[in-house]
Amino acid sequence: MAARAFRRLRPALGPWVRPGLGRGLDPCAPPSPPAARCSHSRGKERLETPSANKLTDIGIRRIFSSEHDIFRESVRKFFQEEVVPYHAEWEKAGEVSRELWEKAGKVGLLGVNIAEHHGGIGGDLYSTAIIWEEQAYSNCSGPGFSLHSDIVMPYITNYGSEEQIKHFIPQMVSGKCIGAIAMTEPGAGSDLQGIKTNAKKDGSDWILNGSKVFISNGWLCDVVIVVAVTNREARSLAHGISLFLVENGMKGFIKGKKLQKMGLKAQDTSELFFEDIRLPASALLGEENRGFYYLMQELPQERLLIAELGISGSEFMFEETRNYVKERNVFGKKVAHIQTVQHKLAELKTQICVTRAFVDSCLQLHEKKRLDSTTASMAKYWTSELQNRIAYDCVQLHGGWGYIWDYPVAKAYVDARAQPIYGGTNEIMKELIARKIVYDK
């Protein structure tokens, strides 16, 4: 992680800071090269998940370094102190507090993988993956940090103008401007070519009309990237889609109700309506009619993010269940001492560890800009299906208590159900994977 990232994180580290544990702690020292960050920490071999005491231990997995471990400690501390105690309240409210977003910004947890010259923290992909993992380990799905930092921000930095980057990124990194992206419509989900929301030119301006649904961060968002049709005469709709930056408060931008979901209860999800919004030319993100191409370029990272949340959520549920069966008595002995339970735990751990190895491989590929759409689709499909199987089995191993909301595994169970749906349904993932198998091009 770059030196600036550690300077930003110093307030969050507090008692975790220990001299000599990583060059990044010295703001004058140059950042370690990416190759060093990807290797074993200072030549010391690191355990992989199958050999670790716990799947969620700090200091394991060879893709991370000692600097990453320090960062992970600070992130874990943040979620335990600033998120876990308040999450039940946010579940009732259907949103997290804006104060949390600004706290996350102050300690440097937003825009971690965004380049410093764009106003970001300048950390590597593994650092931002730590935030994904630690949020899953906290079992608190409310804060939409990953969507904001690792889906929305990259669209702006990769395709936005210098003016757009300067206007939005610093505010987004500080947590004062919350981002969302609006693709899904009441009649168009995984099929982006079914989009009806449209923008028509009026002089140098655009007039935007339409509606979106299931928009995460939609209620709190200050800026939303809207996918809209701009050329219905294109040879295919894929060649006639553009992206627009729509800001909260614009005339005609209406936020509908917060949707009451089965799970992800603290994550604000809403409908958005656009009624004759007049957008200046500067609201166009990237080039006109290139929106579909941009979406295809960015979707692999979104699917990798979902995969990471899936495998990390599985690791969390396994550890919760392991602890439960070791403490719970039945028929005069611990549940963990029943052979069928032991065999089930062996199955679960093996499936999780095999999948973790694949996801870590995907992280390594993506760090080198080599993760292709097919592999990302495999990761998203496989991990989200696994997460739901793990959730089912972990609830079963808890017995009746697994069905009680106060038990973490119950919440993890309903949160997991969205994973095979958003980011492109798993049926679409299989279609994408199959195309690479059966077609020559």
PDB file of N, CA, C and O in Angstrom, residues 78-92 95-97 99-100 103 140 266:
ATOM      1  N   PHE A  78     -12.354  -1.149  12.919  1.00  0.00           N
ATOM      2  CA  PHE A  78     -13.363  -0.170  12.505  1.00  0.00           C
ATOM      3  C   PHE A  78     -14.746  -0.809  12.456  1.00  0.00           C
ATOM      4  O   PHE A  78     -15.717  -0.263  12.984  1.00  0.00           O
ATOM      5  N   PHE A  79     -14.865  -1.970  11.811  1.00  0.00           N
ATOM      6  CA  PHE A  79     -16.171  -2.606  11.691  1.00  0.00           C
ATOM      7  C   PHE A  79     -16.709  -3.046  13.049  1.00  0.00           C
ATOM      8  O   PHE A  79     -17.907  -2.913  13.323  1.00  0.00           O
ATOM      9  N   GLN A  80     -15.821  -3.534  13.911  1.00  0.00           N
ATOM     10  CA  GLN A  80     -16.277  -3.989  15.224  1.00  0.00           C
ATOM     11  C   GLN A  80     -16.718  -2.829  16.109  1.00  0.00           C
ATOM     12  O   GLN A  80     -17.653  -2.968  16.900  1.00  0.00           O
ATOM     13  N   GLU A  81     -16.068  -1.692  15.966  1.00  0.00           N
ATOM     14  CA  GLU A  81     -16.377  -0.560  16.838  1.00  0.00           C
ATOM     15  C   GLU A  81     -17.391   0.411  16.259  1.00  0.00           C
ATOM     16  O   GLU A  81     -18.190   0.996  17.003  1.00  0.00           O
ATOM     17  N   GLU A  82     -17.386   0.607  14.948  1.00  0.00           N
ATOM     18  CA  GLU A  82     -18.216   1.634  14.338  1.00  0.00           C
ATOM     19  C   GLU A  82     -19.439   1.100  13.589  1.00  0.00           C
ATOM     20  O   GLU A  82     -20.323   1.881  13.238  1.00  0.00           O
ATOM     21  N   VAL A  83     -19.473  -0.203  13.341  1.00  0.00           N
ATOM     22  CA  VAL A  83     -20.574  -0.759  12.548  1.00  0.00           C
ATOM     23  C   VAL A  83     -21.394  -1.776  13.346  1.00  0.00           C
ATOM     24  O   VAL A  83     -22.617  -1.632  13.466  1.00  0.00           O
ATOM     25  N   VAL A  84     -20.745  -2.784  13.888  1.00  0.00           N
ATOM     26  CA  VAL A  84     -21.462  -3.870  14.572  1.00  0.00           C
ATOM     27  C   VAL A  84     -22.429  -3.367  15.652  1.00  0.00           C
ATOM     28  O   VAL A  84     -23.590  -3.793  15.686  1.00  0.00           O
ATOM     29  N   PRO A  85     -22.017  -2.438  16.542  1.00  0.00           N
ATOM     30  CA  PRO A  85     -22.924  -2.028  17.626  1.00  0.00           C
ATOM     31  C   PRO A  85     -24.200  -1.318  17.152  1.00  0.00           C
ATOM     32  O   PRO A  85     -25.180  -1.273  17.899  1.00  0.00           O
ATOM     33  N   TYR A  86     -24.186  -0.776  15.938  1.00  0.00           N
ATOM     34  CA  TYR A  86     -25.310   0.041  15.460  1.00  0.00           C
ATOM     35  C   TYR A  86     -26.113  -0.618  14.349  1.00  0.00           C
ATOM     36  O   TYR A  86     -27.125  -0.076  13.907  1.00  0.00           O
ATOM     37  N   HIS A  87     -25.666  -1.789  13.913  1.00  0.00           N
ATOM     38  CA  HIS A  87     -26.249  -2.372  12.708  1.00  0.00           C
ATOM     39  C   HIS A  87     -27.713  -2.754  12.889  1.00  0.00           C
ATOM     40  O   HIS A  87     -28.523  -2.617  11.953  1.00  0.00           O
ATOM     41  N   ALA A  88     -28.073  -3.223  14.076  1.00  0.00           N
ATOM     42  CA  ALA A  88     -29.477  -3.595  14.319  1.00  0.00           C
ATOM     43  C   ALA A  88     -30.397  -2.378  14.165  1.00  0.00           C
ATOM     44  O   ALA A  88     -31.505  -2.490  13.617  1.00  0.00           O
ATOM     45  N   GLU A  89     -29.941  -1.222  14.614  1.00  0.00           N
ATOM     46  CA  GLU A  89     -30.730   0.010  14.455  1.00  0.00           C
ATOM     47  C   GLU A  89     -30.876   0.346  12.974  1.00  0.00           C
ATOM     48  O   GLU A  89     -31.957   0.746  12.522  1.00  0.00           O
ATOM     49  N   TRP A  90     -29.799   0.195  12.235  1.00  0.00           N
ATOM     50  CA  TRP A  90     -29.831   0.519  10.807  1.00  0.00           C
ATOM     51  C   TRP A  90     -30.717  -0.451  10.031  1.00  0.00           C
ATOM     52  O   TRP A  90     -31.321  -0.078   9.024  1.00  0.00           O
ATOM     53  N   GLU A  91     -30.782  -1.693  10.493  1.00  0.00           N
ATOM     54  CA  GLU A  91     -31.677  -2.650   9.844  1.00  0.00           C
ATOM     55  C   GLU A  91     -33.130  -2.187   9.962  1.00  0.00           C
ATOM     56  O   GLU A  91     -33.914  -2.316   9.019  1.00  0.00           O
ATOM     57  N   LYS A  92     -33.489  -1.654  11.111  1.00  0.00           N
ATOM     58  CA  LYS A  92     -34.849  -1.150  11.308  1.00  0.00           C
ATOM     59  C   LYS A  92     -35.107   0.095  10.464  1.00  0.00           C
ATOM     60  O   LYS A  92     -36.204   0.289   9.945  1.00  0.00           O
ATOM     61  N   GLU A  95     -31.369   1.824   6.393  1.00  0.00           N
ATOM     62  CA  GLU A  95     -30.206   2.561   5.886  1.00  0.00           C
ATOM     63  C   GLU A  95     -29.201   2.753   7.015  1.00  0.00           C
ATOM     64  O   GLU A  95     -29.565   2.747   8.188  1.00  0.00           O
ATOM     65  N   VAL A  96     -27.936   2.914   6.650  1.00  0.00           N
ATOM     66  CA  VAL A  96     -26.918   3.252   7.632  1.00  0.00           C
ATOM     67  C   VAL A  96     -26.864   4.775   7.759  1.00  0.00           C
ATOM     68  O   VAL A  96     -27.424   5.499   6.940  1.00  0.00           O
ATOM     69  N   SER A  97     -26.185   5.259   8.780  1.00  0.00           N
ATOM     70  CA  SER A  97     -26.116   6.708   8.975  1.00  0.00           C
ATOM     71  C   SER A  97     -25.092   7.336   8.038  1.00  0.00           C
ATOM     72  O   SER A  97     -24.075   6.717   7.688  1.00  0.00           O
ATOM     73  N   GLU A  99     -23.231   9.629   8.962  1.00  0.00           N
ATOM     74  CA  GLU A  99     -22.069   9.829   9.820  1.00  0.00           C
ATOM     75  C   GLU A  99     -21.064   8.694   9.649  1.00  0.00           C
ATOM     76  O   GLU A  99     -19.856   8.918   9.659  1.00  0.00           O
ATOM     77  N   LEU A 100     -21.565   7.459   9.464  1.00  0.00           N
ATOM     78  CA  LEU A 100     -20.668   6.326   9.258  1.00  0.00           C
ATOM     79  C   LEU A 100     -19.834   6.517   7.999  1.00  0.00           C
ATOM     80  O   LEU A 100     -18.630   6.221   7.982  1.00  0.00           O
ATOM     81  N   LYS A 103     -17.074   8.880   8.719  1.00  0.00           N
ATOM     82  CA  LYS A 103     -16.058   8.235   9.557  1.00  0.00           C
ATOM     83  C   LYS A 103     -15.166   7.333   8.704  1.00  0.00           C
ATOM     84  O   LYS A 103     -13.944   7.315   8.872  1.00  0.00           O
ATOM     85  N   CYS A 140     -22.141  -7.618   8.665  1.00  0.00           N
ATOM     86  CA  CYS A 140     -22.904  -6.365   8.581  1.00  0.00           C
ATOM     87  C   CYS A 140     -22.969  -5.923   7.124  1.00  0.00           C
ATOM     88  O   CYS A 140     -22.014  -5.329   6.606  1.00  0.00           O
ATOM     89  N   ALA A 266     -30.209  -3.444   6.208  1.00  0.00           N
ATOM     90  CA  ALA A 266     -29.639  -2.130   6.518  1.00  0.00           C
ATOM     91  C   ALA A 266     -29.060  -1.449   5.278  1.00  0.00           C
ATOM     92  O   ALA A 266     -28.583  -0.321   5.350  1.00  0.00           O
TER      93      ALA A 266
END
